[in-house]
Amino acid sequence: MGEPIIALENISKRYDQHDAVNQLSLTISKGEIFGLLGPNGAGKTTTILMMLGLSEPTSGSVRVCGIDSTHNPIEVKRRVGYLPDDVGFYQHMTGMENLLYTAVLNGISRKDAEQRAYELLGKVNLLEAAHKKAGKYSRGMRQRLGLADVLMKNPDVIILDEPTLGIDPEGVRDFLALIKELNEKEKLTVLLSSHHLHQVQQICDRVGIFVDGKLLALGNVASLAKQLFLEDTFVIHVSASPVSKELVDKLRSIPAVHQVDRVDNELDIYCDQDVTATISKIVVESGSSLFYISRKDFGLDEIYHRYFEGRELNGSR
Ligand SMILES: Nc1ncnc2c1ncn2[C@@H]1O[C@H](COP(=O)(O)OP(=O)(O)OP(=O)(O)O)[C@@H](O)[C@H]1O
């Protein structure tokens, strides 16, 4: 893993009798896009506020860019761009004027600010609307302006809290592509909080699943599938004819196979390795015609749902 840019060590946040965040440890590396994923009330915003030094942990330590957020929030604020789920812009000012205002607050000279604002408005595809009042922007445009706004101070890391909330599908696609591009071209580290699994899956290098203030699983999508599904990381779907009992028994005897579900001539084969080639060989050698074979990888959506099904069944995982 690369140089850590966000390091949380055993942080907790207690409100009255309730732990909003409970003993969370997490390291995010420079250049990563990390997705903090969890249902409403999981503690994502509380965690972000502690990273920014806007909320003090009840215990534990938070370092961002090597700086202690609790003791030095102003220095952290200089290095981190934070986009809350709904950015407040001055409605009567244009997009450009809003960016220039942010520049003044960050001590950037007028000349540098104008150049940077134009450059960023171009990047977020708002040049045409640069002189339109922010109050007339759509939500997607406001979020893109928000992104330009957090980039004005040239941060090392950006933290986006539910950035795609209320944006139409095309706007979401553009926004995510923009984040990915900024990450790749400008080596920007990104922390993204969301409860939209498929969006997180599209762009994040690693994901943390967060529930009731605790990090339940951490890794890239493939490793999460392994952690959460334990054995059955792959499902191979087969359509063949005829499907005899002998054929099903042969497939069941492949060491990597844990389960074979059959409906007529369709089979779902659950296994811990990709044994597509072995399965096709057995089907063909048994004299059956193989119509179709495909491997299904688990997406984050399925990982999440199956995990929560498991939680309900097991009670206290
Ligand atoms: N200032 C506060 N005082 C008391 N309880 C709070 C406060 N802020 C948050 N909480 C509680 O802490 C828990 C975590 O809230 P948080 O906003 O961090 O969750 P979240 O994962 O960001 O959810 P959402 O996506 O709905 O914003 C919730 O139970 C919430 O009610």
Coordinates of C-alpha atoms and ligand atoms in Angstrom, one line a residue:
M1 CA 0.0 0.0 0.0
G2 CA 1.2 3.5 -0.8
E3 CA 1.8 6.5 1.4
P4 CA -1.1 7.0 3.8
I5 CA -2.9 10.3 3.3
I6 CA -5.8 9.6 5.8
A7 CA -5.1 7.6 8.9
L8 CA -7.8 6.8 11.4
E9 CA -6.8 5.0 14.5
N10 CA -9.4 3.6 16.8
I11 CA -11.7 6.6 16.5
S12 CA -15.0 6.7 18.3
K13 CA -17.7 9.3 18.5
R14 CA -20.3 9.0 21.2
Y15 CA -23.5 11.1 21.1
D16 CA -25.4 10.7 24.4
Q17 CA -25.6 7.0 24.9
H18 CA -25.1 6.2 21.2
D19 CA -21.9 5.3 19.4
A20 CA -22.2 7.0 16.0
V21 CA -18.6 5.7 15.2
N22 CA -17.2 2.8 17.1
Q23 CA -13.4 2.1 17.2
L24 CA -12.8 2.7 13.6
S25 CA -9.3 2.2 12.1
L26 CA -8.7 2.9 8.5
T27 CA -5.9 4.0 6.2
I28 CA -6.4 5.5 2.8
S29 CA -3.4 5.8 0.5
K30 CA -2.3 8.6 -1.7
G31 CA -3.8 8.4 -5.2
E32 CA -6.6 6.1 -4.1
I33 CA -10.3 6.4 -4.8
F34 CA -11.9 5.0 -1.7
G35 CA -15.6 4.4 -1.2
L36 CA -17.2 4.7 2.2
L37 CA -20.4 2.7 1.7
G38 CA -23.2 2.2 4.1
P39 CA -26.9 2.8 4.8
N40 CA -28.3 6.1 6.3
G41 CA -27.2 6.7 9.8
A42 CA -24.2 4.3 9.5
G43 CA -21.8 7.1 10.6
K44 CA -20.2 8.1 7.3
T45 CA -20.8 11.9 7.8
T46 CA -19.7 11.8 11.4
T47 CA -16.4 10.1 10.2
I48 CA -15.9 12.7 7.5
L49 CA -16.5 15.5 10.0
M50 CA -13.8 14.1 12.3
M51 CA -11.4 13.8 9.4
L52 CA -11.9 17.5 8.7
G53 CA -11.5 18.4 12.3
L54 CA -15.1 19.8 12.4
S55 CA -16.1 17.2 15.0
E56 CA -13.8 16.0 17.8
P57 CA -13.6 12.2 18.3
T58 CA -14.5 11.0 21.8
S59 CA -11.4 8.8 21.5
G60 CA -8.7 7.8 19.0
S61 CA -6.6 9.8 16.5
V62 CA -7.2 11.2 13.1
R63 CA -4.4 12.3 10.8
V64 CA -4.9 13.7 7.3
C65 CA -1.9 14.5 5.1
G66 CA 0.2 13.8 8.3
I67 CA -1.7 16.5 10.2
D68 CA -3.7 15.8 13.4
S69 CA -7.2 17.0 12.4
T70 CA -8.4 17.4 15.9
H71 CA -5.5 19.7 17.0
N72 CA -4.9 21.4 13.7
P73 CA -8.2 21.7 11.8
I74 CA -7.2 24.9 9.9
E75 CA -4.1 23.3 8.4
V76 CA -6.2 20.2 7.4
K77 CA -8.8 22.5 5.8
R78 CA -6.0 24.1 3.6
R79 CA -5.1 20.6 2.2
V80 CA -8.5 19.0 1.9
G81 CA -11.4 19.9 -0.4
Y82 CA -14.7 18.9 1.1
L83 CA -17.9 18.7 -1.0
P84 CA -20.9 18.2 1.3
D85 CA -24.1 16.6 -0.1
D86 CA -25.6 20.0 -0.9
V87 CA -23.2 22.8 -1.5
G88 CA -24.4 26.3 -0.6
F89 CA -23.5 28.8 -3.2
Y90 CA -24.4 32.4 -3.4
Q91 CA -27.4 32.2 -5.6
H92 CA -27.3 35.7 -6.9
M93 CA -23.7 35.4 -8.0
T94 CA -22.5 33.6 -11.1
G95 CA -20.6 30.3 -11.1
M96 CA -17.4 32.3 -11.9
E97 CA -18.0 34.9 -9.1
N98 CA -18.6 32.1 -6.6
L99 CA -15.3 30.5 -7.5
L100 CA -13.5 33.9 -7.3
Y101 CA -15.0 34.4 -3.9
T102 CA -13.6 31.1 -2.7
A103 CA -10.3 32.1 -4.1
V104 CA -10.3 35.3 -2.0
L105 CA -11.1 33.3 1.1
N106 CA -8.1 31.1 0.4
G107 CA -5.8 34.0 -0.2
I108 CA -5.3 33.4 -3.9
S109 CA -4.5 36.5 -6.0
R110 CA -7.2 37.8 -8.4
K111 CA -5.1 37.1 -11.5
D112 CA -4.2 33.5 -10.5
A113 CA -7.8 33.0 -9.3
E114 CA -9.3 34.0 -12.7
Q115 CA -7.0 31.7 -14.6
R116 CA -7.6 28.8 -12.3
A117 CA -11.4 29.4 -12.2
Y118 CA -11.6 29.3 -16.1
E119 CA -9.4 26.2 -16.2
L120 CA -11.6 24.4 -13.6
L121 CA -14.9 25.5 -15.1
G122 CA -13.6 24.0 -18.4
K123 CA -12.7 20.8 -16.6
V124 CA -16.1 20.4 -15.0
N125 CA -17.8 21.4 -18.3
L126 CA -19.4 24.6 -17.1
L127 CA -17.6 27.2 -19.2
E128 CA -20.8 28.0 -21.0
A129 CA -22.6 28.6 -17.8
A130 CA -19.7 30.4 -16.1
H131 CA -21.6 33.8 -16.2
K132 CA -25.0 32.4 -15.3
K133 CA -26.3 32.9 -11.7
A134 CA -25.7 29.8 -9.5
G135 CA -29.3 30.0 -8.4
K136 CA -30.3 29.0 -11.9
Y137 CA -28.0 25.9 -12.0
S138 CA -29.5 22.4 -12.0
R139 CA -28.4 20.1 -9.1
G140 CA -25.9 18.4 -11.4
M141 CA -24.4 21.7 -12.4
R142 CA -24.2 22.8 -8.7
Q143 CA -22.3 19.6 -7.9
R144 CA -19.9 20.2 -10.7
L145 CA -19.4 23.8 -9.6
G146 CA -18.9 22.4 -6.1
L147 CA -16.1 20.2 -7.5
A148 CA -14.5 23.1 -9.2
D149 CA -14.9 25.1 -5.9
V150 CA -13.1 22.5 -3.8
L151 CA -10.3 22.2 -6.5
M152 CA -9.7 26.0 -6.4
K153 CA -7.2 25.7 -3.5
N154 CA -5.4 22.8 -5.2
P155 CA -6.1 20.2 -2.5
D156 CA -4.2 16.9 -1.9
V157 CA -7.3 15.1 -1.1
I158 CA -11.0 15.6 -1.8
I159 CA -13.8 14.3 0.3
L160 CA -17.2 14.0 -1.3
D161 CA -20.3 13.2 0.8
E162 CA -23.0 11.6 -1.3
P163 CA -22.0 13.7 -4.3
T164 CA -24.5 12.2 -6.8
L165 CA -27.6 12.6 -4.7
G166 CA -30.5 13.9 -6.7
I167 CA -28.6 14.0 -10.0
D168 CA -30.1 12.4 -13.1
P169 CA -28.4 9.2 -14.5
E170 CA -26.5 11.0 -17.2
G171 CA -25.3 13.6 -14.8
V172 CA -24.1 10.9 -12.4
R173 CA -22.2 9.2 -15.2
D174 CA -20.5 12.4 -16.2
F175 CA -19.7 13.3 -12.6
L176 CA -18.1 9.9 -11.8
A177 CA -16.1 10.0 -15.0
L178 CA -14.8 13.5 -14.0
I179 CA -13.8 12.2 -10.6
K180 CA -11.9 9.3 -12.2
E181 CA -10.2 11.6 -14.6
L182 CA -9.1 14.0 -11.9
N183 CA -7.8 11.0 -9.9
E184 CA -5.8 9.6 -12.9
K185 CA -4.5 12.9 -14.4
E186 CA -3.9 14.9 -11.3
K187 CA -3.2 12.0 -8.8
L188 CA -5.8 13.4 -6.5
T189 CA -6.8 11.2 -3.6
V190 CA -10.6 10.8 -3.4
L191 CA -12.8 9.7 -0.5
L192 CA -16.4 9.2 -1.6
S193 CA -19.3 8.5 0.7
S194 CA -22.3 6.9 -0.8
H195 CA -25.1 4.4 -0.5
H196 CA -25.3 3.9 -4.2
L197 CA -23.4 0.6 -4.6
H198 CA -23.1 0.5 -8.4
Q199 CA -21.8 4.0 -8.5
V200 CA -19.1 3.3 -5.9
Q201 CA -18.2 0.1 -7.7
Q202 CA -17.7 1.9 -11.0
I203 CA -14.9 4.1 -9.8
C204 CA -13.5 3.1 -6.4
D205 CA -10.2 1.2 -5.9
R206 CA -11.3 0.1 -2.5
V207 CA -14.5 0.1 -0.5
G208 CA -15.3 0.1 3.2
I209 CA -18.7 -1.2 4.2
F210 CA -19.8 0.8 7.2
V211 CA -22.7 -0.1 9.4
D212 CA -23.8 1.1 12.9
G213 CA -20.5 3.0 13.3
K214 CA -18.3 0.0 12.5
L215 CA -16.3 -1.0 9.4
L216 CA -17.6 -4.5 8.6
A217 CA -15.5 -5.2 5.5
L218 CA -12.8 -3.6 3.6
G219 CA -11.1 -4.2 0.2
N220 CA -11.6 -4.1 -3.5
V221 CA -14.8 -5.6 -4.9
A222 CA -13.2 -9.0 -5.7
S223 CA -11.7 -9.3 -2.2
L224 CA -14.9 -8.2 -0.6
A225 CA -16.7 -11.0 -2.5
K226 CA -14.2 -13.4 -1.1
Q227 CA -14.5 -12.1 2.5
L228 CA -18.3 -12.0 2.5
F229 CA -19.2 -15.0 0.4
L230 CA -16.4 -17.0 1.9
E231 CA -16.5 -20.0 -0.5
D232 CA -18.8 -19.3 -3.4
T233 CA -17.0 -16.5 -5.1
F234 CA -18.1 -17.6 -8.6
V235 CA -21.4 -18.8 -10.1
I236 CA -21.1 -20.5 -13.4
H237 CA -24.3 -20.7 -15.4
V238 CA -24.7 -23.6 -17.9
S239 CA -27.3 -24.4 -20.4
A240 CA -27.0 -27.9 -21.9
S241 CA -29.1 -30.8 -23.1
P242 CA -29.7 -33.5 -22.0
V243 CA -28.8 -32.9 -18.4
S244 CA -28.7 -36.4 -16.7
K245 CA -28.3 -37.1 -13.0
E246 CA -24.8 -38.6 -13.9
L247 CA -23.8 -35.3 -15.4
V248 CA -24.9 -33.3 -12.4
D249 CA -23.1 -35.8 -10.1
K250 CA -19.9 -35.4 -12.2
L251 CA -20.1 -31.6 -11.9
R252 CA -20.7 -31.9 -8.1
S253 CA -17.5 -34.0 -7.8
I254 CA -15.3 -31.2 -9.2
P255 CA -13.2 -30.2 -6.0
A256 CA -13.9 -26.4 -6.4
V257 CA -17.6 -26.9 -6.7
H258 CA -19.8 -26.5 -3.6
Q259 CA -23.3 -26.6 -5.0
V260 CA -25.1 -27.3 -8.2
D261 CA -28.7 -25.9 -8.6
R262 CA -30.7 -27.3 -11.5
V263 CA -33.8 -26.1 -13.2
D264 CA -34.6 -28.3 -16.3
N265 CA -31.6 -27.9 -18.5
E266 CA -30.2 -24.9 -16.8
L267 CA -27.5 -25.2 -14.1
D268 CA -26.1 -22.7 -11.6
I269 CA -22.8 -24.0 -10.3
Y270 CA -21.4 -22.4 -7.2
C271 CA -17.6 -22.7 -6.8
D272 CA -14.5 -21.1 -5.2
Q273 CA -12.5 -21.1 -8.4
D274 CA -13.2 -20.4 -12.0
V275 CA -13.7 -23.9 -13.4
T276 CA -15.5 -22.9 -16.5
A277 CA -13.1 -24.9 -18.7
T278 CA -13.4 -28.1 -16.6
I279 CA -17.2 -27.8 -16.6
S280 CA -17.5 -27.4 -20.4
K281 CA -15.2 -30.3 -20.9
I282 CA -17.3 -32.6 -18.6
V283 CA -20.5 -31.5 -20.3
V284 CA -19.2 -32.2 -23.8
E285 CA -17.5 -35.5 -22.9
S286 CA -20.8 -36.7 -21.3
G287 CA -22.3 -36.5 -24.8
S288 CA -24.5 -33.5 -24.0
S289 CA -24.8 -30.4 -26.2
L290 CA -23.5 -27.2 -24.5
F291 CA -25.6 -24.2 -25.5
Y292 CA -24.3 -21.6 -23.2
I293 CA -21.8 -21.2 -20.4
S294 CA -20.9 -18.0 -18.5
R295 CA -19.3 -16.9 -15.3
K296 CA -21.0 -14.5 -13.1
D297 CA -18.9 -12.3 -10.8
F298 CA -20.6 -10.9 -7.8
G299 CA -21.1 -7.1 -8.0
L300 CA -21.1 -4.9 -5.0
D301 CA -24.9 -4.9 -5.0
E302 CA -25.0 -8.6 -4.5
I303 CA -22.2 -8.5 -2.0
Y304 CA -24.0 -5.9 0.1
H305 CA -27.4 -7.6 0.0
R306 CA -26.2 -11.1 0.6
Y307 CA -24.1 -9.8 3.4
F308 CA -27.1 -8.1 5.1
E309 CA -29.2 -11.3 4.5
G310 CA -26.4 -13.1 6.4
R311 CA -26.4 -10.6 9.2
E312 CA -30.1 -11.0 9.7
L313 CA -29.9 -14.8 9.7
N314 CA -26.9 -14.9 11.9
G315 CA -28.0 -12.1 14.2
S316 CA -24.7 -10.8 15.4
R317 CA -22.0 -11.1 12.8
Ligands
LIG1 N1 -24.9 16.0 16.3 C1 -25.5 14.8 16.6 N2 -26.1 14.6 17.8 C2 -26.6 13.4 18.0 N3 -26.6 12.3 17.2 C3 -26.0 12.5 16.0 C4 -25.4 13.7 15.6 N4 -24.9 13.6 14.4 C5 -25.2 12.3 14.0 N5 -25.8 11.6 15.0 C6 -26.2 10.2 14.9 O1 -25.1 9.4 14.6 C7 -25.4 8.4 13.7 C8 -24.6 8.5 12.5 O2 -25.0 9.6 11.7 P1 -24.3 10.0 10.3 O3 -24.9 11.3 9.9 O4 -22.8 10.1 10.6 O5 -24.6 8.8 9.4 P2 -24.4 8.7 7.8 O6 -23.9 7.4 7.6 O7 -23.7 9.9 7.3 O8 -25.9 8.7 7.3 P3 -26.6 9.6 6.2 O9 -26.2 9.0 4.9 O10 -28.1 9.5 6.5 O11 -26.1 11.0 6.4 C9 -26.9 8.5 13.5 O12 -27.6 7.6 14.3 C10 -27.2 9.9 13.8 O13 -28.6 10.1 14.3

